[in-house]
């Protein structure tokens, strides 16, 4: 028996997808689950993925299929494409887990069982401590997690490699040894071959001590996660495709919770596709505490985080202006690139928006009007001289992403007469024509 096998993860009548590679850990896992399946009325289905990275990988597939046939357990297999990938490990991880989920849905399984053991857990934590990770990452390999809403369980995570070997010998379990496990080309193998024996010499119970460290991390992070989720539930605002957080509220958080809030906001925006570094988080923290009213950093080619006055915004901000220019010779509606509208009319009652009353005596002195977004060097004439439009927008605290889209209305002499909510030139006359601005998508 495997005395440290975590039976709490398996319930009566469970339908389990068992990931079996053909190595000692997964073959022991399959054997043990097969022994207890009758007493718990378990349904077992095996999945095997051939990574095609070793010439002998076909032997693993044959062993798994043969074993499943002998146990009368249904086995599904998948071969990965043997192509060059920038990161084969990440590609294989996604392909493998997606395959497990696909079969779980097909056979209506409720859990996916993986064969990570106690030594794997220790190696993972030590590797993350060495290369750097997050508070969340320092927990190591979790006994229970989720992938695409499917529960992943690892009942061997409390079982040492030596206990697995003893069980294998006592039960004469056939397995294949992965030849790459003997090489030191991989980081995990170097830790396994060189560091773990040293730790065992220092303290034979080092695995238990690393597990204790992990348990403390799990408990501490549960509190951090609870606090950050509560904060996000009350403070995170989604506007179009971007996520907004109030900077004053962020500054009220304990720093460790703030770090987790930032990480979760980024994960939401990127759908967990961006691997964050300590420097990434530190850079975002720097935005929050920066005295500049508007400042931006790019964390990835698809993600910018920027401060706009009292907002921290996670999105794909482009500072390039989508230039537009319309010459208008009579009352009409003009559709802007962000789906906003500029309406020139003598009958304003049918419209909502920001309204400017343009007074005149002779229409020939009004048209043509120009509707365009701002340009470098734009200025407004005042009684005491000229002011740069850029400076006026900054003083009015117009957000960076709005400045390049807001329409400017110019008269026939190319003089700026109106910027909605920012500036309007006083005009005289007995007749009135109305210019109305309706905002479009804020993040278009």
Coordinates of C-alpha atoms in Angstrom, one line a residue:
X1 CA 0.0 0.0 0.0
X2 CA 1.0 3.6 -0.5
X3 CA 0.5 4.9 3.1
X4 CA 0.9 8.5 2.2
X5 CA -1.4 8.4 -0.9
X6 CA -3.9 11.3 -0.4
X7 CA -7.3 9.5 -0.4
X8 CA -9.0 12.8 0.5
X9 CA -8.8 13.9 -3.2
X10 CA -10.8 10.9 -4.4
X11 CA -14.5 10.4 -3.7
X12 CA -16.8 7.5 -4.2
X13 CA -18.2 7.2 -7.7
X14 CA -15.6 9.5 -9.2
X15 CA -14.9 9.2 -12.9
X16 CA -11.2 9.8 -13.4
X17 CA -9.0 10.6 -16.3
X18 CA -5.6 9.2 -15.4
X19 CA -2.6 10.7 -17.2
X20 CA -0.1 7.8 -17.8
X21 CA 3.3 8.4 -19.4
X22 CA 4.7 4.9 -18.9
X23 CA 7.2 6.0 -16.3
X24 CA 7.4 4.6 -12.7
X25 CA 5.2 7.3 -11.1
X26 CA 2.2 7.1 -13.4
X27 CA 2.4 3.3 -13.7
X28 CA 2.3 3.0 -9.9
X29 CA -0.6 5.6 -9.8
X30 CA -2.6 3.5 -12.4
X31 CA -2.0 0.3 -10.5
X32 CA -3.0 1.8 -7.2
X33 CA -6.2 3.4 -8.6
X34 CA -7.1 0.1 -10.2
X35 CA -6.7 -1.7 -6.9
X36 CA -9.1 0.7 -5.1
X37 CA -11.6 1.3 -7.9
X38 CA -14.0 -1.5 -7.0
X39 CA -14.3 -0.4 -3.3
X40 CA -15.0 3.2 -4.3
X41 CA -16.9 2.4 -7.5
X42 CA -14.4 4.4 -9.6
X43 CA -14.5 4.8 -13.4
X44 CA -10.9 4.9 -14.8
X45 CA -10.0 6.2 -18.3
X46 CA -6.3 6.5 -19.3
X47 CA -4.7 9.2 -21.5
X48 CA -1.2 9.0 -22.9
X49 CA 0.6 11.7 -24.8
X50 CA 3.6 10.8 -27.0
X51 CA 5.9 13.8 -27.2
X52 CA 7.9 12.2 -30.0
X53 CA 11.1 13.7 -28.5
X54 CA 12.8 10.4 -27.9
X55 CA 13.4 7.5 -30.3
X56 CA 12.1 5.1 -27.7
X57 CA 8.9 7.1 -26.9
X58 CA 6.9 4.6 -29.0
X59 CA 7.8 1.9 -26.4
X60 CA 6.1 4.0 -23.7
X61 CA 2.9 4.1 -25.8
X62 CA 3.0 0.4 -26.4
X63 CA 3.5 -0.3 -22.7
X64 CA 0.6 1.9 -21.6
X65 CA -1.8 0.5 -24.2
X66 CA -0.8 -3.1 -23.3
X67 CA -1.3 -2.4 -19.6
X68 CA -4.7 -0.8 -20.1
X69 CA -5.8 -3.8 -22.2
X70 CA -4.8 -6.2 -19.5
X71 CA -6.7 -4.1 -16.9
X72 CA -9.7 -3.6 -19.2
X73 CA -9.4 0.1 -19.0
X74 CA -10.1 2.4 -22.0
X75 CA -7.0 4.2 -23.2
X76 CA -6.8 7.3 -25.4
X77 CA -3.6 8.4 -27.0
X78 CA -2.2 11.5 -28.8
X79 CA 1.0 12.2 -30.6
X80 CA 2.5 15.7 -30.6
X81 CA 3.8 17.2 -33.8
X82 CA 7.6 16.9 -33.8
X83 CA 8.3 20.5 -35.0
X84 CA 10.5 23.3 -33.8
X85 CA 8.8 25.6 -31.3
X86 CA 10.2 28.6 -29.5
X87 CA 9.1 27.0 -26.3
X88 CA 8.3 23.3 -26.8
X89 CA 7.7 22.9 -23.0
X90 CA 4.8 25.4 -23.1
X91 CA 3.4 24.0 -26.3
X92 CA 3.5 20.5 -25.0
X93 CA 1.9 21.5 -21.7
X94 CA -1.1 23.2 -23.4
X95 CA -1.5 20.3 -25.9
X96 CA -1.4 17.7 -23.1
X97 CA -3.8 19.4 -20.8
X98 CA -6.2 20.3 -23.6
X99 CA -6.2 16.6 -24.6
X100 CA -7.0 15.5 -21.0
X101 CA -9.9 18.0 -21.0
X102 CA -11.2 16.8 -24.4
X103 CA -11.3 13.2 -23.2
X104 CA -12.8 14.2 -19.8
X105 CA -15.6 15.9 -21.6
X106 CA -16.1 12.9 -24.0
X107 CA -16.3 10.3 -21.2
X108 CA -18.0 12.7 -18.7
X109 CA -15.1 12.4 -16.2
X110 CA -15.2 14.8 -13.2
X111 CA -11.4 14.8 -12.3
X112 CA -8.1 14.5 -14.0
X113 CA -5.4 12.7 -12.1
X114 CA -1.7 13.5 -12.5
X115 CA 1.3 11.6 -11.0
X116 CA 3.5 14.4 -9.5
X117 CA 5.2 13.2 -6.4
X118 CA 6.7 14.7 -3.2
X119 CA 10.1 14.9 -4.8
X120 CA 8.8 16.7 -7.9
X121 CA 7.1 19.2 -5.5
X122 CA 10.4 19.9 -3.7
X123 CA 12.3 20.3 -7.0
X124 CA 9.7 22.7 -8.3
X125 CA 9.9 24.9 -5.2
X126 CA 13.7 25.0 -5.2
X127 CA 13.8 25.8 -8.9
X128 CA 11.3 28.7 -8.4
X129 CA 13.3 30.0 -5.5
X130 CA 16.4 30.0 -7.6
X131 CA 15.0 31.6 -10.7
X132 CA 12.5 33.8 -9.0
X133 CA 8.7 33.5 -8.8
X134 CA 5.6 35.0 -7.2
X135 CA 4.1 34.4 -3.7
X136 CA 1.6 32.2 -5.5
X137 CA 4.3 30.3 -7.4
X138 CA 6.3 29.6 -4.3
X139 CA 3.5 27.3 -3.2
X140 CA 4.9 24.7 -5.6
X141 CA 2.7 22.0 -7.2
X142 CA -0.8 22.1 -5.7
X143 CA -2.6 18.9 -4.6
X144 CA -5.7 20.3 -6.3
X145 CA -6.0 22.9 -9.1
X146 CA -8.2 23.7 -12.1
X147 CA -7.7 23.8 -15.8
X148 CA -10.6 25.0 -18.0
X149 CA -13.0 24.3 -15.1
X150 CA -11.8 20.7 -14.7
X151 CA -10.4 19.7 -11.4
X152 CA -6.8 18.4 -11.5
X153 CA -5.8 16.2 -8.5
X154 CA -2.3 14.9 -7.6
X155 CA -2.7 12.2 -4.8
X156 CA 0.9 11.2 -5.1
X157 CA 2.2 14.7 -4.2
X158 CA 2.4 13.5 -0.6
X159 CA 4.3 10.3 -1.6
X160 CA 8.1 10.3 -1.8
X161 CA 10.0 8.8 -4.8
X162 CA 11.5 6.2 -2.5
X163 CA 8.0 5.0 -1.4
X164 CA 6.9 4.8 -5.0
X165 CA 10.0 2.6 -5.8
X166 CA 9.2 0.3 -2.9
X167 CA 5.6 -0.1 -4.1
X168 CA 6.8 -0.8 -7.6
X169 CA 9.1 -3.5 -6.5
X170 CA 6.6 -5.2 -4.1
X171 CA 4.0 -5.3 -6.9
X172 CA 6.2 -6.1 -9.8
X173 CA 5.0 -3.1 -11.8
X174 CA 6.5 -2.9 -15.3
X175 CA 7.5 0.6 -16.3
X176 CA 9.9 2.4 -18.8
X177 CA 12.7 4.5 -17.6
X178 CA 12.9 7.8 -19.5
X179 CA 16.5 7.9 -20.8
X180 CA 16.5 11.7 -20.6
X181 CA 16.1 11.6 -16.8
X182 CA 19.8 10.6 -16.6
X183 CA 21.0 13.7 -18.4
X184 CA 22.0 16.9 -16.8
X185 CA 20.9 19.1 -19.8
X186 CA 17.6 19.9 -18.0
X187 CA 17.4 22.2 -14.9
X188 CA 15.2 19.7 -13.0
X189 CA 17.7 16.9 -13.6
X190 CA 20.5 19.0 -12.2
X191 CA 18.5 19.8 -9.1
X192 CA 17.5 16.1 -8.8
X193 CA 21.0 14.7 -9.2
X194 CA 23.1 17.3 -7.4
X195 CA 21.1 19.4 -5.0
X196 CA 18.5 17.0 -3.5
X197 CA 21.1 14.5 -2.3
X198 CA 23.0 17.3 -0.6
X199 CA 19.9 18.4 1.2
X200 CA 19.1 14.8 2.2
X201 CA 22.6 14.6 3.8
X202 CA 21.9 17.7 5.7
X203 CA 18.5 16.6 6.9
X204 CA 16.9 13.2 5.9
X205 CA 13.5 14.8 6.4
X206 CA 14.1 17.7 4.0
X207 CA 11.1 16.7 1.9
X208 CA 8.8 17.2 4.9
X209 CA 10.4 20.6 5.7
X210 CA 9.9 21.8 2.1
X211 CA 6.3 20.6 2.3
X212 CA 5.9 22.6 5.5
X213 CA 7.2 25.6 3.7
X214 CA 4.7 25.0 0.9
X215 CA 1.8 24.6 3.4
X216 CA 2.6 28.0 5.0
X217 CA 2.7 29.6 1.5
X218 CA -0.7 28.0 0.6
X219 CA -2.3 29.3 3.8
X220 CA -0.8 32.8 3.5
X221 CA -1.7 33.1 -0.2
X222 CA -5.3 32.0 0.5
X223 CA -5.7 35.1 2.7
X224 CA -4.0 37.3 0.0
X225 CA -6.2 35.8 -2.7
X226 CA -9.3 36.5 -0.6
X227 CA -8.4 40.1 0.0
X228 CA -7.4 40.8 -3.6
X229 CA -10.6 39.2 -4.9
X230 CA -12.7 41.3 -2.6
X231 CA -10.8 44.5 -3.7
X232 CA -11.2 43.6 -7.4
X233 CA -14.9 42.7 -7.1
X234 CA -15.5 46.2 -5.7
X235 CA -13.0 48.3 -7.6
X236 CA -12.2 46.8 -11.0
X237 CA -14.0 48.6 -13.8
X238 CA -14.1 47.3 -17.4
X239 CA -14.4 49.9 -20.0
X240 CA -14.6 48.5 -23.5
X241 CA -11.6 46.2 -23.7
X242 CA -9.5 47.8 -20.9
X243 CA -9.5 47.4 -17.1
X244 CA -9.4 50.4 -14.8
X245 CA -8.4 50.7 -11.1
X246 CA -8.5 53.8 -9.0
X247 CA -5.0 54.7 -7.9
X248 CA -6.1 56.2 -4.5
X249 CA -7.8 52.9 -3.7
X250 CA -4.7 50.9 -4.8
X251 CA -2.5 53.0 -2.4
X252 CA -4.7 51.9 0.5
X253 CA -3.8 48.3 0.1
X254 CA -1.1 46.4 1.9
X255 CA 1.8 45.9 -0.5
X256 CA 1.6 42.1 -0.8
X257 CA -2.1 42.4 -1.6
X258 CA -1.4 45.2 -4.1
X259 CA 1.1 43.0 -5.9
X260 CA -1.5 40.3 -6.2
X261 CA -4.2 42.7 -7.4
X262 CA -1.8 44.0 -10.2
X263 CA -1.0 40.4 -11.2
X264 CA -4.7 39.4 -11.4
X265 CA -5.6 42.5 -13.4
X266 CA -2.9 41.7 -15.9
X267 CA -3.9 38.0 -16.0
X268 CA -7.5 39.1 -16.8
X269 CA -6.4 41.3 -19.6
X270 CA -4.0 38.8 -21.1
X271 CA -6.0 35.7 -20.3
X272 CA -3.1 34.3 -18.3
X273 CA -0.8 34.3 -21.4
X274 CA 1.9 36.6 -20.1
X275 CA 4.5 35.2 -17.7
X276 CA 5.1 38.1 -15.3
X277 CA 8.5 38.8 -13.8
X278 CA 9.3 40.6 -10.5
X279 CA 10.5 43.5 -12.6
X280 CA 7.1 43.7 -14.4
X281 CA 5.3 44.1 -11.1
X282 CA 7.9 46.5 -9.8
X283 CA 7.4 48.7 -12.9
X284 CA 3.6 48.8 -12.5
X285 CA 4.1 49.7 -8.8
X286 CA 6.4 52.5 -10.0
X287 CA 3.5 53.9 -12.1
X288 CA 1.2 54.0 -9.1
X289 CA 3.7 56.1 -7.1
X290 CA 4.9 58.3 -10.0
X291 CA 4.1 62.0 -9.7
X292 CA 3.5 62.4 -13.4
X293 CA -0.3 62.7 -14.2
X294 CA 0.0 60.5 -17.3
X295 CA 2.7 57.9 -17.9
X296 CA 2.8 54.6 -19.8
X297 CA 4.9 51.4 -19.8
X298 CA 4.7 48.5 -22.2
X299 CA 4.9 45.0 -20.5
X300 CA 4.4 43.1 -23.8
X301 CA 3.8 43.8 -27.4
X302 CA 0.1 43.4 -26.7
X303 CA -0.1 45.0 -23.3
X304 CA 0.4 48.5 -21.9
X305 CA -0.3 49.7 -18.4
X306 CA -0.7 53.4 -18.0
X307 CA -1.5 55.9 -15.4
X308 CA -4.0 58.6 -16.4
X309 CA -4.5 61.0 -13.5
X310 CA -6.2 58.9 -10.9
X311 CA -6.7 55.7 -13.0
X312 CA -4.4 52.8 -13.6
X313 CA -5.4 51.3 -16.9
X314 CA -4.5 47.8 -18.2
X315 CA -5.0 47.7 -22.0
X316 CA -3.6 48.0 -25.5
X317 CA -3.1 51.7 -25.6
X318 CA -1.9 53.3 -28.9
X319 CA -0.7 56.8 -28.7
X320 CA -0.9 57.1 -32.5
X321 CA -3.6 59.4 -33.6
X322 CA -6.3 58.1 -35.9
X323 CA -6.3 61.3 -38.0
X324 CA -9.6 62.6 -39.4
X325 CA -10.7 65.8 -41.0
X326 CA -14.1 66.8 -42.4
X327 CA -14.9 70.0 -44.3
X328 CA -18.6 70.9 -43.7
X329 CA -20.5 73.4 -45.8
X330 CA -24.0 72.9 -44.4
X331 CA -25.9 71.3 -41.4
X332 CA -25.3 67.5 -41.3
X333 CA -24.1 64.6 -39.1
X334 CA -20.5 63.6 -39.2
X335 CA -19.5 60.1 -37.9
X336 CA -16.1 60.0 -36.3
X337 CA -13.6 57.1 -36.4
X338 CA -14.6 56.1 -32.8
X339 CA -18.3 56.1 -33.8
X340 CA -18.8 59.4 -32.1
X341 CA -21.0 62.0 -33.8
X342 CA -20.7 65.7 -34.5
X343 CA -24.1 67.1 -35.4
X344 CA -24.6 70.5 -37.0
X345 CA -28.2 71.5 -36.8
X346 CA -30.7 74.3 -36.3
X347 CA -33.0 72.0 -34.3
X348 CA -31.2 70.6 -31.3
X349 CA -34.2 69.2 -29.5
X350 CA -33.8 65.7 -31.1
X351 CA -30.3 65.2 -29.9
X352 CA -28.4 64.5 -26.7
X353 CA -24.8 65.4 -26.1
X354 CA -22.5 68.4 -25.5
X355 CA -23.9 71.5 -27.2
X356 CA -22.2 74.6 -28.5
X357 CA -24.3 77.6 -29.6
X358 CA -22.8 79.3 -32.6
X359 CA -24.3 82.7 -33.1
X360 CA -24.2 84.4 -36.5
X361 CA -25.9 87.0 -38.7
X362 CA -24.7 85.6 -42.1
X363 CA -24.2 81.9 -42.7
X364 CA -21.7 82.7 -45.4
X365 CA -19.4 83.9 -42.7
X366 CA -19.8 80.6 -40.8
X367 CA -19.3 77.9 -43.4
X368 CA -17.2 76.0 -44.3
X369 CA -16.4 74.5 -40.9
X370 CA -13.6 72.1 -40.3
X371 CA -14.0 69.1 -37.9
X372 CA -10.8 67.4 -37.1
X373 CA -8.7 66.0 -34.2
X374 CA -5.8 67.9 -32.8
X375 CA -2.5 68.3 -34.5
X376 CA 0.9 69.2 -33.1
X377 CA 1.2 73.0 -32.7
X378 CA -2.5 73.7 -32.4
X379 CA -3.2 76.9 -30.5
X380 CA -6.1 78.9 -29.3
X381 CA -6.3 82.7 -29.6
X382 CA -7.1 84.5 -26.3
X383 CA -7.3 88.2 -25.3
X384 CA -3.8 87.9 -23.8
X385 CA -2.2 85.9 -26.5
X386 CA -2.2 82.2 -27.6
X387 CA -2.4 79.0 -25.6
X388 CA -1.3 75.5 -26.8
X389 CA -4.2 73.1 -27.1
X390 CA -2.0 70.4 -25.6
X391 CA -1.5 72.5 -22.5
X392 CA -5.2 73.3 -22.2
X393 CA -6.1 69.6 -22.4
X394 CA -3.5 68.7 -19.8
X395 CA -4.8 71.5 -17.5
X396 CA -8.3 70.2 -17.9
X397 CA -7.1 66.7 -17.1
X398 CA -8.3 65.2 -20.3
X399 CA -7.1 61.6 -20.4
X400 CA -4.3 60.7 -22.8
X401 CA -6.4 58.3 -24.8
X402 CA -9.1 61.0 -25.2
X403 CA -6.9 63.9 -26.4
X404 CA -6.2 62.4 -29.8
X405 CA -9.9 61.6 -30.5
X406 CA -11.8 64.6 -29.2
X407 CA -13.0 66.8 -32.2
X408 CA -11.9 70.4 -32.7
X409 CA -14.2 72.7 -34.6
X410 CA -12.6 75.4 -36.7
X411 CA -14.2 78.3 -38.5
X412 CA -13.6 79.2 -42.2
X413 CA -10.5 81.2 -41.1
X414 CA -9.0 78.0 -39.5
X415 CA -9.5 79.4 -36.0
X416 CA -10.4 76.9 -33.3
X417 CA -13.8 77.9 -31.9
X418 CA -14.9 74.9 -29.9
X419 CA -13.4 71.8 -28.1
X420 CA -16.2 69.9 -26.4
X421 CA -16.1 70.3 -22.5
X422 CA -12.8 72.1 -22.9
X423 CA -13.1 75.4 -24.7
X424 CA -15.7 77.5 -26.6
X425 CA -15.3 80.8 -28.3
X426 CA -18.0 83.4 -27.7
X427 CA -19.8 84.4 -30.9
X428 CA -22.4 87.1 -31.6
X429 CA -25.4 87.3 -33.9
X430 CA -29.2 87.1 -33.9
X431 CA -29.3 83.6 -35.4
X432 CA -28.1 80.3 -33.8
X433 CA -26.7 77.1 -35.3
X434 CA -26.1 74.2 -32.8
X435 CA -23.0 72.0 -32.9
X436 CA -23.5 68.8 -30.8
X437 CA -20.9 66.2 -29.9
X438 CA -21.9 62.7 -28.9
X439 CA -19.0 60.6 -27.6
X440 CA -18.1 57.3 -29.2
X441 CA -16.2 54.3 -27.8
X442 CA -13.8 55.5 -25.2
X443 CA -11.2 52.9 -26.1
X444 CA -11.7 52.8 -29.8

